[in-house]
Amino acid sequence: MPGDPTRTQREPFGLLPGALGEAERQVGGDEAPPLAPNAALAWIGKPVPRINGRAKVTGAARYTVDVKLPGMLHGRLLRSPHPHARLAALDLAPAAKHPGVRAALALDEAVGRAVEAPGAGGRRVLYVGDVVAAVAAATPEAAEAALRLIRADYQPLPFVVEIEKARRADAPVVFERPVHGEGYAGAIASGAPIAQQGNVRGPNTAGSRGDAGAGLARAEVVVEGEFRTQVQTHCCMETHAVVADWRADGLTVYLSTQYTAGVRAELAQAFGLPLSRVRVVVDAMGGGFGSKSGAGNYVRAAVRLSREARAPVRIALDRREEHLDSGNRPATVQKLRVGAGRDGALTAIAIDTYGTAGVGLGAGVGFFAQGLYACDNFSIAQSDVFINAGPGCAMRAPGNVPGAFALEQAIDELAERLGLDPLALRDRIDPSPVRLAERRAGAERFGWGRRRAPGADAGPVKRGLGMAQSFWTANVNTQASCEVRILRDGSVELFSGVQDIGSGIGTVLAQVLAEETGLRPEDIAIHIGDTNFPAGPPSYGSLTTASITPPARNAAWRAMRELKRAVAPALGVPPEQLVARGGRIATADGTRSLSFREAAGRIRGDRISALAARSDDYGGFGRRFGEMGQAKEPLGGVQFAEVAVDVETGIVRVERVVAAQDCGRPMNPKQIESQVHGGVLMGLSYALYENRVVDRRTGHVLNADLEHYKIARAREAPAIEVILLEHYRAASATDAYGIAEPANIATAPAIANAVYNATGARVRQLPMTPATVLAALGRAPAARPSA
Ligand code: MOS
């Protein structure tokens, strides 16, 4: 009841397939009542087609590059051709005089990279692609011509682009001064100052616990290995793009972004504007994967150009710029030791790792090994190694993806050393009942019983089966909010700043409102991706659905409560006894009813409006920091891979992947399966193909396009089968959690374990190219990742 501070309610609780019970929860007085399990619902949990699917496949959808404003100019960025140089002089005048050019400016803000303490001598460029200047002109051709007229005088400096060379005491130094910052989720925040020596910043030992040395000493079996992972770039289908429109009454930025509210706050601060004078808008979006989380250097450049030129300015990065300077997944070198008793119980996990995010921070291995298995003794030491290459940034399950490649192979090896099936070992050391259910369901569907001893095939093409697990925190943005309106004509609309990164949150919101109003998803107008609406959550950390669906349901429920109050007198029963279904508001026995439209016609004024913000999870969060809460229980995920390895050519073909995944209450299985397919394909692509190659002699990226930077295509796609568990946690008004990152973690190690099962050779280096596989088989020298 409104006004009640809290009430007690019984919520669905448990795992399906399997046991479903109820849990008692204290909830706020303005929370919607318990939501039945999916099987009893009309729209939530149903494979509703995405609301903008038709627009996307017909080309009608409006992406940021489709935004064309009157008088819009075209911006281009001048980028350094040197991996390291002092910028001795920069003369923009010849460019500014070029016909059609309306603004030219120097760029010197460090955005997206590690921030160096003041005192370093003069302006330097730190990598090929580092931004130096920007121009805006009436046409793209004029902007391009003007770039070539800028006179930039570079004094080349020694540089380093190889991680091993960068670690040496005599290596050229990337940063002359100490840098600060924690990076992103790739490394756990240390809280303490981190040492920096030459190009090596670290080690950061945050997250260690117990005594790993003692645990290893008393282990009966120790598995050791060094694992190397490469730099992967995000390769979003839609490149980074912005249209900035600076006017006297405020700034509007059309931007392909993962966080409208965050970019608004960033730009307001950077340009000294109140939030009320900054608007960020995004409609359709072609992915982000972490690389579109903030206002990058190109966004700030577009805003400054627009301010100077007094006209809207568009900047769209091309594929080369995407590879050079829009973020990447850092490379890692992980030395791993896992100790266990004969029974399989882990006595220690010790990880010594360094990696490179170029001129960025955060090349750690995340929190994967901290939380996956029961182990009291855990040590981790992580260092960032700087090289003269574009900064890394968060990328789909940052840290955990390279971390899983190492740990899950070590666990596979441990199982073999102990004479245990990999599933049986995990049954002993994995405390998660959800992953247990996923191992069971996945093994059955996959046919794990077919698995043979390593290298069992006699011929040159050898088949093998492998599996691996994932771990990801169930995150919530606590600031997410939305407004639901019921208009007098019976139409219903939702407003939120939340953006659809491409995974379909708008469709899920339409389902939630359809469920509450008794209308159909297509009856609901979804207005999202605009900071003129209540602030939405970011689309990162796999937290969008978990963050925005509970306030959407609560706002819809409050609006319906008001509608029912408005029509109760006409229907002759108290409002609590009215139900909304099939487009009508009816008494419980169905004898009296009004159509939704008739009911809405009784609204006083033109609308009912209800605003709701994300409340805390019922029972609180396990951990909370800033605007983030983490559910007490993390997300799981188990994947099984079947491969064929040609030991004469070294070519690995992944034939089939079975992915068992949980995400709390699944809201739309069609879209979730689509996300899991994407996660598996991205993981496969990482495992076998993707690798940014930097030339050690010139510092240039040699494959800064999609011709030479290979990503998996349909031809390499395996059969993918998704098993979706329903995990009712009784934690919020929708009980939904994320799926994007968990689905990307287990694929590469599952494939690597399958390659081992096929061949008896362990591949500890990514990508598993023919050269790498042949080297592991003892048939050819190893290729090294370029960074
Ligand atoms: Mo993601 S790397 O949290 O977009």
Short mmCIF file of N, CA, C and O in Angstrom, two decimals, residues 648-714:
data_model
loop_
_atom_site.label_atom_id
_atom_site.label_comp_id
_atom_site.label_asym_id
_atom_site.label_seq_id
_atom_site.Cartn_x
_atom_site.Cartn_y
_atom_site.Cartn_z
N GLU A 648 48.03 -31.56 -39.82
CA GLU A 648 49.00 -31.28 -40.88
C GLU A 648 49.02 -29.80 -41.25
O GLU A 648 50.07 -29.25 -41.57
N THR A 649 47.86 -29.15 -41.20
CA THR A 649 47.81 -27.72 -41.54
C THR A 649 47.73 -26.83 -40.30
O THR A 649 47.98 -25.63 -40.37
N GLY A 650 47.33 -27.41 -39.18
CA GLY A 650 47.15 -26.62 -37.95
C GLY A 650 45.83 -25.87 -37.91
O GLY A 650 45.59 -25.05 -37.03
N ILE A 651 44.95 -26.16 -38.86
CA ILE A 651 43.67 -25.44 -38.90
C ILE A 651 42.68 -26.07 -37.92
O ILE A 651 42.47 -27.28 -37.92
N VAL A 652 42.10 -25.20 -37.09
CA VAL A 652 41.08 -25.63 -36.13
C VAL A 652 39.72 -25.22 -36.66
O VAL A 652 39.52 -24.07 -37.05
N ARG A 653 38.81 -26.17 -36.67
CA ARG A 653 37.43 -25.83 -37.02
C ARG A 653 36.55 -26.16 -35.83
O ARG A 653 36.58 -27.27 -35.31
N VAL A 654 35.78 -25.17 -35.38
CA VAL A 654 34.84 -25.42 -34.28
C VAL A 654 33.52 -25.83 -34.90
O VAL A 654 32.94 -25.08 -35.69
N GLU A 655 33.08 -27.03 -34.59
CA GLU A 655 31.88 -27.55 -35.27
C GLU A 655 30.60 -27.29 -34.49
O GLU A 655 29.54 -27.12 -35.08
N ARG A 656 30.73 -27.27 -33.16
CA ARG A 656 29.50 -27.15 -32.38
C ARG A 656 29.83 -26.58 -31.01
O ARG A 656 30.86 -26.92 -30.42
N VAL A 657 28.97 -25.69 -30.53
CA VAL A 657 29.10 -25.16 -29.17
C VAL A 657 27.73 -25.27 -28.49
O VAL A 657 26.72 -24.87 -29.07
N VAL A 658 27.72 -25.82 -27.31
CA VAL A 658 26.52 -25.82 -26.48
C VAL A 658 26.79 -24.88 -25.31
O VAL A 658 27.79 -25.04 -24.59
N ALA A 659 25.96 -23.85 -25.16
CA ALA A 659 26.15 -22.85 -24.11
C ALA A 659 24.96 -22.92 -23.15
O ALA A 659 23.83 -22.67 -23.55
N ALA A 660 25.24 -23.26 -21.91
CA ALA A 660 24.21 -23.24 -20.87
C ALA A 660 24.42 -21.97 -20.06
O ALA A 660 25.53 -21.69 -19.61
N GLN A 661 23.37 -21.17 -19.91
CA GLN A 661 23.54 -19.84 -19.32
C GLN A 661 22.34 -19.47 -18.46
O GLN A 661 21.20 -19.79 -18.78
N ASP A 662 22.63 -18.76 -17.39
CA ASP A 662 21.59 -18.18 -16.53
C ASP A 662 21.68 -16.66 -16.62
O ASP A 662 22.74 -16.11 -16.93
N CYS A 663 20.60 -15.97 -16.33
CA CYS A 663 20.63 -14.51 -16.23
C CYS A 663 19.45 -14.07 -15.35
O CYS A 663 18.73 -13.13 -15.70
N GLY A 664 19.27 -14.76 -14.22
CA GLY A 664 18.10 -14.46 -13.40
C GLY A 664 16.85 -14.91 -14.14
O GLY A 664 16.82 -15.98 -14.74
N ARG A 665 15.82 -14.04 -14.12
CA ARG A 665 14.61 -14.34 -14.90
C ARG A 665 14.89 -13.95 -16.35
O ARG A 665 15.12 -12.76 -16.63
N PRO A 666 14.84 -14.88 -17.28
CA PRO A 666 15.03 -14.50 -18.69
C PRO A 666 13.82 -13.67 -19.16
O PRO A 666 12.68 -14.10 -19.03
N MET A 667 14.08 -12.50 -19.70
CA MET A 667 12.98 -11.62 -20.10
C MET A 667 12.49 -11.90 -21.51
O MET A 667 11.30 -11.84 -21.79
N ASN A 668 13.44 -12.17 -22.42
CA ASN A 668 13.06 -12.44 -23.82
C ASN A 668 14.04 -13.47 -24.38
O ASN A 668 15.14 -13.13 -24.82
N PRO A 669 13.64 -14.75 -24.37
CA PRO A 669 14.58 -15.81 -24.75
C PRO A 669 15.14 -15.66 -26.16
O PRO A 669 16.27 -16.04 -26.42
N LYS A 670 14.36 -15.06 -27.06
CA LYS A 670 14.85 -14.88 -28.44
C LYS A 670 16.06 -13.94 -28.44
O LYS A 670 17.08 -14.22 -29.05
N GLN A 671 15.91 -12.83 -27.74
CA GLN A 671 17.02 -11.86 -27.71
C GLN A 671 18.19 -12.39 -26.88
O GLN A 671 19.35 -12.11 -27.19
N ILE A 672 17.89 -13.14 -25.83
CA ILE A 672 18.98 -13.69 -25.02
C ILE A 672 19.78 -14.70 -25.83
O ILE A 672 21.01 -14.68 -25.83
N GLU A 673 19.08 -15.56 -26.56
CA GLU A 673 19.80 -16.52 -27.41
C GLU A 673 20.66 -15.80 -28.43
O GLU A 673 21.79 -16.21 -28.71
N SER A 674 20.13 -14.72 -28.96
CA SER A 674 20.88 -13.93 -29.92
C SER A 674 22.16 -13.38 -29.28
O SER A 674 23.24 -13.38 -29.87
N GLN A 675 22.04 -12.91 -28.02
CA GLN A 675 23.21 -12.42 -27.29
C GLN A 675 24.22 -13.54 -27.06
O GLN A 675 25.43 -13.32 -27.15
N VAL A 676 23.74 -14.71 -26.70
CA VAL A 676 24.66 -15.82 -26.45
C VAL A 676 25.35 -16.23 -27.75
O VAL A 676 26.56 -16.49 -27.76
N HIS A 677 24.61 -16.25 -28.84
CA HIS A 677 25.24 -16.53 -30.14
C HIS A 677 26.38 -15.54 -30.39
O HIS A 677 27.47 -15.91 -30.80
N GLY A 678 26.09 -14.27 -30.13
CA GLY A 678 27.11 -13.23 -30.33
C GLY A 678 28.31 -13.45 -29.43
O GLY A 678 29.45 -13.28 -29.85
N GLY A 679 28.05 -13.81 -28.18
CA GLY A 679 29.15 -14.04 -27.24
C GLY A 679 30.02 -15.21 -27.68
O GLY A 679 31.25 -15.15 -27.62
N VAL A 680 29.39 -16.27 -28.13
CA VAL A 680 30.12 -17.46 -28.58
C VAL A 680 30.93 -17.13 -29.84
O VAL A 680 32.12 -17.47 -29.94
N LEU A 681 30.32 -16.41 -30.78
CA LEU A 681 31.04 -16.08 -32.02
C LEU A 681 32.22 -15.16 -31.75
O LEU A 681 33.30 -15.31 -32.32
N MET A 682 32.01 -14.19 -30.84
CA MET A 682 33.10 -13.27 -30.51
C MET A 682 34.22 -14.04 -29.80
O MET A 682 35.40 -13.78 -30.02
N GLY A 683 33.83 -14.99 -28.94
CA GLY A 683 34.83 -15.80 -28.24
C GLY A 683 35.58 -16.71 -29.20
O GLY A 683 36.80 -16.89 -29.08
N LEU A 684 34.88 -17.27 -30.15
CA LEU A 684 35.51 -18.13 -31.17
C LEU A 684 36.48 -17.31 -32.02
O LEU A 684 37.60 -17.73 -32.31
N SER A 685 36.03 -16.12 -32.37
CA SER A 685 36.84 -15.23 -33.20
C SER A 685 38.13 -14.84 -32.47
O SER A 685 39.21 -14.80 -33.05
N TYR A 686 37.99 -14.59 -31.17
CA TYR A 686 39.14 -14.29 -30.30
C TYR A 686 40.06 -15.51 -30.19
O TYR A 686 41.28 -15.39 -30.22
N ALA A 687 39.46 -16.67 -30.08
CA ALA A 687 40.24 -17.89 -29.89
C ALA A 687 41.07 -18.24 -31.13
O ALA A 687 42.20 -18.70 -31.01
N LEU A 688 40.51 -18.01 -32.31
CA LEU A 688 41.15 -18.54 -33.51
C LEU A 688 41.75 -17.48 -34.44
O LEU A 688 42.69 -17.79 -35.17
N TYR A 689 41.22 -16.28 -34.45
CA TYR A 689 41.58 -15.37 -35.55
C TYR A 689 42.12 -13.99 -35.14
O TYR A 689 43.14 -13.54 -35.65
N GLU A 690 41.39 -13.30 -34.30
CA GLU A 690 41.65 -11.86 -34.15
C GLU A 690 43.02 -11.59 -33.52
O GLU A 690 43.41 -12.26 -32.57
N ASN A 691 43.70 -10.60 -34.04
CA ASN A 691 45.03 -10.25 -33.53
C ASN A 691 45.48 -8.94 -34.17
O ASN A 691 45.77 -8.89 -35.35
N ARG A 692 45.53 -7.90 -33.37
CA ARG A 692 46.07 -6.64 -33.90
C ARG A 692 47.58 -6.78 -34.02
O ARG A 692 48.26 -7.14 -33.06
N VAL A 693 48.10 -6.51 -35.19
CA VAL A 693 49.53 -6.69 -35.43
C VAL A 693 50.20 -5.32 -35.58
O VAL A 693 49.82 -4.53 -36.43
N VAL A 694 51.17 -5.04 -34.71
CA VAL A 694 51.90 -3.78 -34.77
C VAL A 694 53.31 -4.07 -35.27
O VAL A 694 53.99 -4.96 -34.76
N ASP A 695 53.72 -3.31 -36.26
CA ASP A 695 55.05 -3.49 -36.85
C ASP A 695 56.12 -2.96 -35.89
O ASP A 695 56.13 -1.77 -35.56
N ARG A 696 57.03 -3.83 -35.49
CA ARG A 696 58.03 -3.41 -34.50
C ARG A 696 59.00 -2.36 -35.04
O ARG A 696 59.59 -1.61 -34.28
N ARG A 697 59.13 -2.28 -36.36
CA ARG A 697 60.08 -1.32 -36.92
C ARG A 697 59.49 0.07 -37.12
O ARG A 697 60.18 1.07 -37.08
N THR A 698 58.19 0.12 -37.36
CA THR A 698 57.57 1.43 -37.65
C THR A 698 56.53 1.84 -36.60
O THR A 698 56.14 3.01 -36.55
N GLY A 699 56.05 0.90 -35.81
CA GLY A 699 55.01 1.21 -34.83
C GLY A 699 53.62 1.32 -35.44
O GLY A 699 52.67 1.68 -34.75
N HIS A 700 53.51 1.01 -36.74
CA HIS A 700 52.20 1.08 -37.39
C HIS A 700 51.42 -0.22 -37.22
O HIS A 700 52.02 -1.30 -37.22
N VAL A 701 50.10 -0.09 -37.09
CA VAL A 701 49.24 -1.27 -37.08
C VAL A 701 49.13 -1.77 -38.52
O VAL A 701 48.74 -0.99 -39.41
N LEU A 702 49.52 -3.01 -38.74
CA LEU A 702 49.60 -3.52 -40.12
C LEU A 702 48.26 -4.03 -40.63
O LEU A 702 48.10 -4.23 -41.83
N ASN A 703 47.32 -4.27 -39.72
CA ASN A 703 46.04 -4.84 -40.17
C ASN A 703 44.86 -4.01 -39.65
O ASN A 703 43.91 -4.54 -39.09
N ALA A 704 44.97 -2.68 -39.86
CA ALA A 704 43.93 -1.78 -39.35
C ALA A 704 42.75 -1.69 -40.31
O ALA A 704 42.38 -0.61 -40.79
N ASP A 705 42.17 -2.84 -40.63
CA ASP A 705 40.99 -2.89 -41.49
C ASP A 705 40.31 -4.23 -41.22
O ASP A 705 40.75 -4.99 -40.37
N LEU A 706 39.24 -4.53 -41.95
CA LEU A 706 38.58 -5.81 -41.73
C LEU A 706 38.93 -6.82 -42.81
O LEU A 706 38.31 -7.88 -42.91
N GLU A 707 39.94 -6.48 -43.62
CA GLU A 707 40.41 -7.45 -44.59
C GLU A 707 41.55 -8.27 -44.00
O GLU A 707 41.57 -9.49 -44.09
N HIS A 708 42.47 -7.58 -43.33
CA HIS A 708 43.63 -8.26 -42.77
C HIS A 708 43.49 -8.54 -41.28
O HIS A 708 44.24 -9.33 -40.72
N TYR A 709 42.58 -7.84 -40.64
CA TYR A 709 42.24 -8.18 -39.26
C TYR A 709 41.07 -9.14 -39.36
O TYR A 709 39.94 -8.75 -39.65
N LYS A 710 41.35 -10.40 -39.17
CA LYS A 710 40.33 -11.43 -39.45
C LYS A 710 39.37 -11.58 -38.27
O LYS A 710 39.81 -11.76 -37.14
N ILE A 711 38.08 -11.46 -38.54
CA ILE A 711 37.08 -11.84 -37.54
C ILE A 711 36.24 -12.98 -38.11
O ILE A 711 36.13 -13.13 -39.32
N ALA A 712 35.69 -13.79 -37.20
CA ALA A 712 34.88 -14.93 -37.65
C ALA A 712 33.68 -14.44 -38.42
O ALA A 712 33.04 -13.45 -38.06
N ARG A 713 33.38 -15.12 -39.51
CA ARG A 713 32.20 -14.82 -40.30
C ARG A 713 31.28 -16.04 -40.29
O ARG A 713 31.58 -17.05 -39.65
N ALA A 714 30.20 -15.95 -41.05
CA ALA A 714 29.21 -17.03 -41.06
C ALA A 714 29.87 -18.36 -41.43
O ALA A 714 29.51 -19.41 -40.90
#
